[in-house]
mmCIF file of C-alpha atoms and ligand atoms in Angstrom:
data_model
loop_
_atom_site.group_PDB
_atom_site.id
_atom_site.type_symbol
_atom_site.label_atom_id
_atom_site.label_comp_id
_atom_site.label_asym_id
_atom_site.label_seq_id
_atom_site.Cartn_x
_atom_site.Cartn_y
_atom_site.Cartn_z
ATOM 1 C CA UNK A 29 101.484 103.232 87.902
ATOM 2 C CA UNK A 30 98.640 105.209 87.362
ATOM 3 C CA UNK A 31 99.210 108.328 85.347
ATOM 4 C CA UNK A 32 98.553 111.943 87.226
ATOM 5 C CA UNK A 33 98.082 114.019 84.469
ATOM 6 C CA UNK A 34 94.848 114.765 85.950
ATOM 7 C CA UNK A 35 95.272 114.277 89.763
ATOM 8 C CA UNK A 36 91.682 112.936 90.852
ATOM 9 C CA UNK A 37 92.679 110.286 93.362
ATOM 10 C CA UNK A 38 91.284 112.008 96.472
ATOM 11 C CA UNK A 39 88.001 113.983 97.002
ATOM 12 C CA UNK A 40 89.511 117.177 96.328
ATOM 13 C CA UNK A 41 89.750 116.050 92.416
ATOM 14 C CA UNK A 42 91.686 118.851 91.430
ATOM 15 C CA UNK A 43 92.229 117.993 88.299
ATOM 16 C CA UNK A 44 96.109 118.987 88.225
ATOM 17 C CA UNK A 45 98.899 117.700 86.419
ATOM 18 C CA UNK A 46 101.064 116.169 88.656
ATOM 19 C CA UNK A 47 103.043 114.398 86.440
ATOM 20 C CA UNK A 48 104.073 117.577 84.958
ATOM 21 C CA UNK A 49 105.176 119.443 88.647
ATOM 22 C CA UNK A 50 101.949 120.905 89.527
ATOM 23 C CA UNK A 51 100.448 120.825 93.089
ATOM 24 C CA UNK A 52 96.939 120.359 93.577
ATOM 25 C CA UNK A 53 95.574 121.006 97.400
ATOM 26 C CA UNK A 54 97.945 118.227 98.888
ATOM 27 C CA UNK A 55 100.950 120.972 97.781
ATOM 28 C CA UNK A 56 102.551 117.780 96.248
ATOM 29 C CA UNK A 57 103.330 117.274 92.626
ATOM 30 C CA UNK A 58 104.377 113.512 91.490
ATOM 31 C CA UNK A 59 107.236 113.067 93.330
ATOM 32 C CA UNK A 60 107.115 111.285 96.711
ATOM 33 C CA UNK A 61 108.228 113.608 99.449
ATOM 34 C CA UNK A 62 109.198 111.790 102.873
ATOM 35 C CA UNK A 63 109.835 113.351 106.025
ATOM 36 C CA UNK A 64 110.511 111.084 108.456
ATOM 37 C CA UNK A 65 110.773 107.310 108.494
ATOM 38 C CA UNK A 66 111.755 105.785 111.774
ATOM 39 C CA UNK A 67 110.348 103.459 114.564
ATOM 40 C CA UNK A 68 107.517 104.944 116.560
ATOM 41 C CA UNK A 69 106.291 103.804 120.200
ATOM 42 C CA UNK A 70 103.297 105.764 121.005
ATOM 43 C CA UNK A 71 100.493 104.758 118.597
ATOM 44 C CA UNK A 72 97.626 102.132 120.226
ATOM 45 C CA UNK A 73 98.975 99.534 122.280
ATOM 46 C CA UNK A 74 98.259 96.335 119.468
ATOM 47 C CA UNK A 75 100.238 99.189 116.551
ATOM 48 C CA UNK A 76 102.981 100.165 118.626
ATOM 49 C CA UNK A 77 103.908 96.958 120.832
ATOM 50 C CA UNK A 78 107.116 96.351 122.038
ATOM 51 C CA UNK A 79 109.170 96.962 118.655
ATOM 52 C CA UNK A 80 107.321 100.087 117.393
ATOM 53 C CA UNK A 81 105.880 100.374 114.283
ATOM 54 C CA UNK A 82 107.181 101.200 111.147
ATOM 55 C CA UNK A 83 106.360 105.118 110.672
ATOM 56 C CA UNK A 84 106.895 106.857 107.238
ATOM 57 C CA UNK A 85 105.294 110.392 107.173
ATOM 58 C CA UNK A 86 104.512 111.538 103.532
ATOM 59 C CA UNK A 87 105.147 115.385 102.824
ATOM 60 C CA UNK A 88 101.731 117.268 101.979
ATOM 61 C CA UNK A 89 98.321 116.766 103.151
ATOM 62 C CA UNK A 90 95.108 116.710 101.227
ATOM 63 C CA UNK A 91 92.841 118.310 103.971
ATOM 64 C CA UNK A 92 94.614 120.790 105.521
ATOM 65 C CA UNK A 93 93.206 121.244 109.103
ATOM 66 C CA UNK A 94 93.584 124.699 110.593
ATOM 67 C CA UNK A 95 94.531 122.818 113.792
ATOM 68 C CA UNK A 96 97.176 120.448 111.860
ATOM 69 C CA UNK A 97 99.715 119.003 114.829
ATOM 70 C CA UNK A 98 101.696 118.837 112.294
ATOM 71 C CA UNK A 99 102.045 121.955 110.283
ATOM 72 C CA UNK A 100 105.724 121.584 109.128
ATOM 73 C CA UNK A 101 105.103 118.208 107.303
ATOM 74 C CA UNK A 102 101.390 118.794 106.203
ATOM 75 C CA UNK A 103 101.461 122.526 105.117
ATOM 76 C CA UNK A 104 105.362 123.858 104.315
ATOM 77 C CA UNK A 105 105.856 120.067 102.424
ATOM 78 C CA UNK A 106 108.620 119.757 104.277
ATOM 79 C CA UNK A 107 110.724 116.522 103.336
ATOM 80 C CA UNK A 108 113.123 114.381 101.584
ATOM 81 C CA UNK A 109 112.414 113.125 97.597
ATOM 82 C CA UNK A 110 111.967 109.653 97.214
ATOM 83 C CA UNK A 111 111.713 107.257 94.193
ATOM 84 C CA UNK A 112 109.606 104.300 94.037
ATOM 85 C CA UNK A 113 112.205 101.919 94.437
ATOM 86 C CA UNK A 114 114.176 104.123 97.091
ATOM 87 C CA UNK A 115 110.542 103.430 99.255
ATOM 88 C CA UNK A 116 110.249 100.437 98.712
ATOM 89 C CA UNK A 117 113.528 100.046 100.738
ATOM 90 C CA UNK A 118 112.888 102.255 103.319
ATOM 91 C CA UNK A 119 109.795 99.836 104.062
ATOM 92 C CA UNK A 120 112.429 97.130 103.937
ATOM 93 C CA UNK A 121 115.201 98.632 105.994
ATOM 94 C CA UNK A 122 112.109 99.721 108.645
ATOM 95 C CA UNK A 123 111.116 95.955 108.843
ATOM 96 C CA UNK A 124 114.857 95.047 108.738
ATOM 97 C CA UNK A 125 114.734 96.763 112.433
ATOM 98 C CA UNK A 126 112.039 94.632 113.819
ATOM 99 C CA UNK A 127 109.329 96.481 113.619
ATOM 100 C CA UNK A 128 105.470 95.262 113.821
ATOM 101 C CA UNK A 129 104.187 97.134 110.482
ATOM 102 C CA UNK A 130 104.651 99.862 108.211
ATOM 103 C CA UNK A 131 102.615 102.633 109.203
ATOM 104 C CA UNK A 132 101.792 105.151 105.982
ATOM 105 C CA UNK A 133 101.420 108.422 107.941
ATOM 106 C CA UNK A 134 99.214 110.910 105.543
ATOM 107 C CA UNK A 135 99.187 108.431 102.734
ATOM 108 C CA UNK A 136 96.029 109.357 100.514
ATOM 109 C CA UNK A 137 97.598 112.044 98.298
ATOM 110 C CA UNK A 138 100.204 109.146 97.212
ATOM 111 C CA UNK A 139 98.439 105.836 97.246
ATOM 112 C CA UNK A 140 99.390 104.917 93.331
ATOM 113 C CA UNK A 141 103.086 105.417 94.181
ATOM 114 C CA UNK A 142 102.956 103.706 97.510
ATOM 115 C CA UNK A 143 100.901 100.783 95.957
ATOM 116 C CA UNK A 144 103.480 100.286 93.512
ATOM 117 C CA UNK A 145 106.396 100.865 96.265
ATOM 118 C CA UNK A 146 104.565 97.684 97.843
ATOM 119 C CA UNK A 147 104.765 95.941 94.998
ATOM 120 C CA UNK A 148 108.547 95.611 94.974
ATOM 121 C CA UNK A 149 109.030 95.665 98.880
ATOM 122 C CA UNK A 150 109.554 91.976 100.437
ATOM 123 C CA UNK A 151 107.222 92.936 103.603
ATOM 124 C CA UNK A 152 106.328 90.149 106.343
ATOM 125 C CA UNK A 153 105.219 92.289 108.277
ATOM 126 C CA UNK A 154 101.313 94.417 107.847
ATOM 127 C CA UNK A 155 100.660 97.744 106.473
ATOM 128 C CA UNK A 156 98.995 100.586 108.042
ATOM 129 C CA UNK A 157 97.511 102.977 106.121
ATOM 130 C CA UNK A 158 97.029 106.112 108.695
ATOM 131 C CA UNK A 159 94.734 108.598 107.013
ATOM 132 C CA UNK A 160 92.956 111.991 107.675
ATOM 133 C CA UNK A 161 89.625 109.739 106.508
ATOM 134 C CA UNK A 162 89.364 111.970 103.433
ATOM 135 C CA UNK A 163 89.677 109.075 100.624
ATOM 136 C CA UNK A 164 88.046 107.709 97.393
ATOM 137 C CA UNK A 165 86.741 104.117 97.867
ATOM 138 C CA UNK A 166 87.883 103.964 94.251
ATOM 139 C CA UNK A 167 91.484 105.142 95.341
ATOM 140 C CA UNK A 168 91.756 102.222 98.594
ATOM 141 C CA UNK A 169 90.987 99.905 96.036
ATOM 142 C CA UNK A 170 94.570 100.280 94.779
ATOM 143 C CA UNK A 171 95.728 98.702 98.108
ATOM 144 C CA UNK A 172 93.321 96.064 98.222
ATOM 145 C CA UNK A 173 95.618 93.053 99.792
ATOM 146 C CA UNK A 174 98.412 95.226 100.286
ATOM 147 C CA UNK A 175 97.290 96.971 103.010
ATOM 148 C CA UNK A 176 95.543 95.027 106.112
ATOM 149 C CA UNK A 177 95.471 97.194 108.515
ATOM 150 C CA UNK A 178 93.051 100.921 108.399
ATOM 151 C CA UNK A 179 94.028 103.567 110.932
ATOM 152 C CA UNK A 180 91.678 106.407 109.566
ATOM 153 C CA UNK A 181 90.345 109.522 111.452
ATOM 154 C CA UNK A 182 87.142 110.150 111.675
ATOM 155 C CA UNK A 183 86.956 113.966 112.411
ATOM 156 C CA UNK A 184 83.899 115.536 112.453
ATOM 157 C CA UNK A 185 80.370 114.404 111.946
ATOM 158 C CA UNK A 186 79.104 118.002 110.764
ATOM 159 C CA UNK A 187 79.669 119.355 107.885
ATOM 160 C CA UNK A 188 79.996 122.638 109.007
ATOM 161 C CA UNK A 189 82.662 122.051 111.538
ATOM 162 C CA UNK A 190 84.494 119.806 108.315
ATOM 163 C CA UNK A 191 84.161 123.443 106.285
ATOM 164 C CA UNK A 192 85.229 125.845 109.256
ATOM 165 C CA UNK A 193 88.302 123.847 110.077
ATOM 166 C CA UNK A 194 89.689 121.446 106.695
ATOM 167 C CA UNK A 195 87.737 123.731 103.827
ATOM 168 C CA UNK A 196 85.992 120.451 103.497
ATOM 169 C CA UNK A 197 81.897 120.472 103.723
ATOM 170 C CA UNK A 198 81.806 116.799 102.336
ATOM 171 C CA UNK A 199 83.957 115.332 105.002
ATOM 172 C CA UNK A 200 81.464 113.198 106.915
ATOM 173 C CA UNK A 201 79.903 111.734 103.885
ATOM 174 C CA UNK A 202 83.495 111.056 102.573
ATOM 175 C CA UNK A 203 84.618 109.781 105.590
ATOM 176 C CA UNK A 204 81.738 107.429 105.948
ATOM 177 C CA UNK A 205 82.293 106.187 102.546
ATOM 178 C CA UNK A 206 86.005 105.315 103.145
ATOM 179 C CA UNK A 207 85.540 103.574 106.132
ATOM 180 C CA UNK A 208 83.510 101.091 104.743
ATOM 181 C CA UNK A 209 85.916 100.903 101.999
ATOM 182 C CA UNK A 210 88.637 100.182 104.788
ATOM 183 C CA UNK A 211 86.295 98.066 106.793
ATOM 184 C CA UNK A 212 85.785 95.944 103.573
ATOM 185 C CA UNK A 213 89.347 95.653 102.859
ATOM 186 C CA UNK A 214 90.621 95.427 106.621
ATOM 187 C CA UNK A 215 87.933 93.174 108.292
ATOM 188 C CA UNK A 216 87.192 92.477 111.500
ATOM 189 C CA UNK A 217 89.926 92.900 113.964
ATOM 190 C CA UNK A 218 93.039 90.254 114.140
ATOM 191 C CA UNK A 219 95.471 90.180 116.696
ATOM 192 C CA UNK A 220 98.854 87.436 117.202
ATOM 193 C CA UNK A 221 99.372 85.437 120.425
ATOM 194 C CA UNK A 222 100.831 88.895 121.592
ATOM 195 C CA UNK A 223 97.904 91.457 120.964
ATOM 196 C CA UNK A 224 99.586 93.142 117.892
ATOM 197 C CA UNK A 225 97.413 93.926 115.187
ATOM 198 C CA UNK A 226 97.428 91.684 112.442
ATOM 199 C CA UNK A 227 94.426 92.966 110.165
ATOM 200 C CA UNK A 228 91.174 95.281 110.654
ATOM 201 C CA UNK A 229 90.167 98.694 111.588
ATOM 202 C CA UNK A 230 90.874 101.347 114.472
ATOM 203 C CA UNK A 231 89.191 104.880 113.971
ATOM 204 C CA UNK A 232 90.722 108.018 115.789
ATOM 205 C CA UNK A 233 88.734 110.975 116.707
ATOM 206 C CA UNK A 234 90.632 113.871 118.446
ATOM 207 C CA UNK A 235 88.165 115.500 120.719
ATOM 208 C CA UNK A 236 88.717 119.391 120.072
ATOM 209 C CA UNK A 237 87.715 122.077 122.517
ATOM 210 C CA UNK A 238 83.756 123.201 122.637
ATOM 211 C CA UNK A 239 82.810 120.488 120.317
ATOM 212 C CA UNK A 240 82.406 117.240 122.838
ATOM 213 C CA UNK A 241 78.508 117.478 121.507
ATOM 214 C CA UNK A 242 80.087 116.475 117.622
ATOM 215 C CA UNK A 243 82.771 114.128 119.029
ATOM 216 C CA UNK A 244 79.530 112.345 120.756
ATOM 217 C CA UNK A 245 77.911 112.038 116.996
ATOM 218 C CA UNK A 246 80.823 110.849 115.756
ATOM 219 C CA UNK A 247 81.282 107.704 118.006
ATOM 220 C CA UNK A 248 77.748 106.788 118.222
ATOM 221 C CA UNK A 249 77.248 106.599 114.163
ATOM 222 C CA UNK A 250 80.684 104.339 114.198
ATOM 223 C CA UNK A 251 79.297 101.976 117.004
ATOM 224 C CA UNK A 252 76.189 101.753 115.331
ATOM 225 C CA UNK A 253 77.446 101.314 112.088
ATOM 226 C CA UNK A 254 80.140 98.620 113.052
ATOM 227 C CA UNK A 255 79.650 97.894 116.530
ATOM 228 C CA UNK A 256 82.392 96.027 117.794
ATOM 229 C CA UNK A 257 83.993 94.874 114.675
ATOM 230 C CA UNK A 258 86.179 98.448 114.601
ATOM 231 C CA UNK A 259 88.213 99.599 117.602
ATOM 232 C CA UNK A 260 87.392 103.594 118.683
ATOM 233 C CA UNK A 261 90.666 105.385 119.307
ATOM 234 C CA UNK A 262 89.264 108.546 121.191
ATOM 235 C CA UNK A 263 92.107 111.460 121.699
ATOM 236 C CA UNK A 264 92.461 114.486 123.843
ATOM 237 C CA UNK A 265 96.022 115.436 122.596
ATOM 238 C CA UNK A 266 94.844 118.184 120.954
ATOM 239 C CA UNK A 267 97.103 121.167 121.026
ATOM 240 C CA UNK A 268 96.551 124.663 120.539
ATOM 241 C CA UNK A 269 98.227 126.375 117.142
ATOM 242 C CA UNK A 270 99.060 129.956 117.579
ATOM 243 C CA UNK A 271 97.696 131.413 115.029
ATOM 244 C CA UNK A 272 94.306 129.813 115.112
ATOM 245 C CA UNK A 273 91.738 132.365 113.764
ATOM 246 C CA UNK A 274 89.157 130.460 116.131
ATOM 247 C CA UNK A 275 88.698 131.367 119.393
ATOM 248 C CA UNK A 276 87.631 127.861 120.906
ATOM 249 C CA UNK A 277 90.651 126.041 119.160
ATOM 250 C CA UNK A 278 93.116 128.436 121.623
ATOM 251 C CA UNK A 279 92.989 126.213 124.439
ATOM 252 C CA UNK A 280 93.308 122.442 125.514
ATOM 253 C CA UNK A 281 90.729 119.892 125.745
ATOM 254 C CA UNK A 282 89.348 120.192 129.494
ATOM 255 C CA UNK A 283 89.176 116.843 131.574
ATOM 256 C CA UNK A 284 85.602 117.512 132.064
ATOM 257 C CA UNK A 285 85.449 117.683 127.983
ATOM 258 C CA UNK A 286 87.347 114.189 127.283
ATOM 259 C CA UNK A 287 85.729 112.535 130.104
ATOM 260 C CA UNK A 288 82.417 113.425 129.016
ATOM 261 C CA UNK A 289 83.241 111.635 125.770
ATOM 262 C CA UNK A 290 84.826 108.820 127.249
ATOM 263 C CA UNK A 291 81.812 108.138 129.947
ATOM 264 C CA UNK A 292 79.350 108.712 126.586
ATOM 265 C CA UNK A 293 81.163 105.832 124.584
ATOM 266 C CA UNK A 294 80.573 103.238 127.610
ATOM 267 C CA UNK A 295 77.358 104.510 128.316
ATOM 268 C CA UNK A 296 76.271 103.070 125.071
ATOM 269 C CA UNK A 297 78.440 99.805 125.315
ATOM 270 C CA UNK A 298 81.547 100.883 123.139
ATOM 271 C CA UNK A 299 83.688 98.416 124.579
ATOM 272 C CA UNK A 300 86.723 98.209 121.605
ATOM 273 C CA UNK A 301 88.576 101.421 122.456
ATOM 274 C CA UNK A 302 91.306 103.075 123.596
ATOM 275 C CA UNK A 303 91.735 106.100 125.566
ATOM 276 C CA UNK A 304 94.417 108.510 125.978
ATOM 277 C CA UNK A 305 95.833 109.568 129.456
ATOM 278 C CA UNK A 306 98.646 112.273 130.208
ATOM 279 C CA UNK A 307 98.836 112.246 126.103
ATOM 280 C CA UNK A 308 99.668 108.483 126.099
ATOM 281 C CA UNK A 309 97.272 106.124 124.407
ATOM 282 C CA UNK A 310 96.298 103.665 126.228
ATOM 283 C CA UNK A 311 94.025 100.095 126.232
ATOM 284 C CA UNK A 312 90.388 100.717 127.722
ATOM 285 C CA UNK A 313 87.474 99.276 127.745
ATOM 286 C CA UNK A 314 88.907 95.933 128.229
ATOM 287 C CA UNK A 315 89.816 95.058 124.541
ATOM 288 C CA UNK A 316 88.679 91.507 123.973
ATOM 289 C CA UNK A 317 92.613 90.108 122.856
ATOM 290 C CA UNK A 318 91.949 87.005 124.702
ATOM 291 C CA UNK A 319 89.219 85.984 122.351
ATOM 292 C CA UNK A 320 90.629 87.312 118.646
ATOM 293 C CA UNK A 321 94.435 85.659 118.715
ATOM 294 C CA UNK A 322 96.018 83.891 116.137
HETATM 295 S S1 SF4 B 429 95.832 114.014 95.517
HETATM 296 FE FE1 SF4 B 429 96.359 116.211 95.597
HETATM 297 S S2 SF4 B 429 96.240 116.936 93.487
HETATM 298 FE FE2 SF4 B 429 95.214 114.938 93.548
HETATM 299 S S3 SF4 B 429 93.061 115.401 93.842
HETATM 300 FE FE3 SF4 B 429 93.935 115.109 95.889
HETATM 301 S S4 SF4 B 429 94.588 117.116 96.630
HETATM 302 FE FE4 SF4 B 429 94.231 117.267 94.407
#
């Protein structure tokens, strides 16, 4: 496995010793930190299906949103230490329960020790690799034929809005970068004779109060970049963190806010996505299944 004596795997290239206990940004030394690992039922239709899918959340974060939805994990590194081998059969025991994948939940900060987790696991089944979008091309490279499946965000297309909220000016360009790493690893979308995803690429953006005009720039540079070899995941589950030093993160996503969005993607002939309604993703834009089976 890849040594971490000088922790440079994601774009934050600390330059930490991991392998020694130190943390870099991610707030994770060496040691793989799980904190859940169970079947999940609400991610897009084609991840979820009727089984679930496969979710293991990693401990840590390497971006750090101010808005995180999931503080506890991402910030306080809350979790459960794991060896290698001791992941390897959780990814077993997950696809032991009939699950459709494995879904890596905030992955990037341990890709070395989850590619070599994958290379003891028997696995049938695909792996999702469910990112922030803050990744090394260099770094996905590791999973090349391990993983088939890309479920990055794509957050922000300014790169002020990337430094206000994840400390992360770079984040577009980064992003950008990854997902045509994942798009070259992933392909264009696959789906078996029962519309679960096989192989290819679904972006999420969360649309975040008073920045609909951003969420706009972000969908129209991914359906111009990959038309309708990606699927769009657009989200309004945004919820407000307490102790949000920004005054437009205190409050919900309007309906006139997501809609806009959502009317904006169809105006310019988006038609892979899917759309979230009362929190619930759901299939939109009539997803072409019929025509991409098996
Ligand atoms: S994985 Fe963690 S320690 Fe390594 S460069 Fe990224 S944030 Fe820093």
């Amino acid at each position: 496995m890849q040594d971490l004596s000088r922790c440079e795997i994601c774009p934050r290239k600390c330059g930490v010793n991991r392998e020694k206990g130190n943390a870099g940004v991610c707030r994770t030394d060496k040691k793989i930190s799980i904190a859940r690992a169970a079947p999940h039922y609400w991610e897009e239709p084609c991840i979820s299906g009727k089984n679930g899918s496969g979710t293991v959340f990693f401990s840590g974060c390497n971006l750090g949103c101010v808005f995180c939805q999931n503080r506890e994990i991402s910030r306080f590194s809350v979790g459960k230490e794991v060896s290698v081998a001791e992941l390897a059969a959780i990814f077993e025991n997950l696809q032991e329960k009939g699950v459709h994948n494995i879904n890596l939940v905030t992955p990037s900060h341990f890709v070395p020790q989850i590619s070599a987790a994958l290379d003891i696991a028997k696995l049938n089944i695909p792996v999702v690799y469910n990112s922030g979008g803050y990744d090394l091309p260099e770094t996905l490279d590791m999973l090349d034929s391990k993983v088939k499946i890309f479920l990055p965000d794509f957050k922000y297309m300014s790169c002020s809005l990337g430094e206000k909220f994840s400390n992360a000016p770079d984040y577009p360009e980064i992003a950008k970068a990854a997902i045509k790493k994942m798009f070259s690893l992933g392909g264009k979308p696959r789906f078996d004779k029962d519309g679960i995803m096989k192989s290819g690429v679904i972006v999420r953006h969360l649309v975040l109060p008073d920045h609909a005009d951003d969420s706009k720039a972000v969908i129209k540079y991914l359906y111009d970049t990959y038309g309708d070899n990606i699927y769009i995941s657009i989200m309004n589950q945004y919820t407000p963190v307490c102790d949000t030093a920004y005054a437009e993160l205190g409050r919900a996503v309007s309906d006139e806010e997501y809609n806009e969005v959502v009317a904006f993607a169809e105006k310019i002939g988006v038609k892979n996505a899917f759309i979230q309604e009362g929190g619930t993703v759901s299939e939109s834009f009539i997803p072409e299944f019929d025509t991409k089976k098996d």
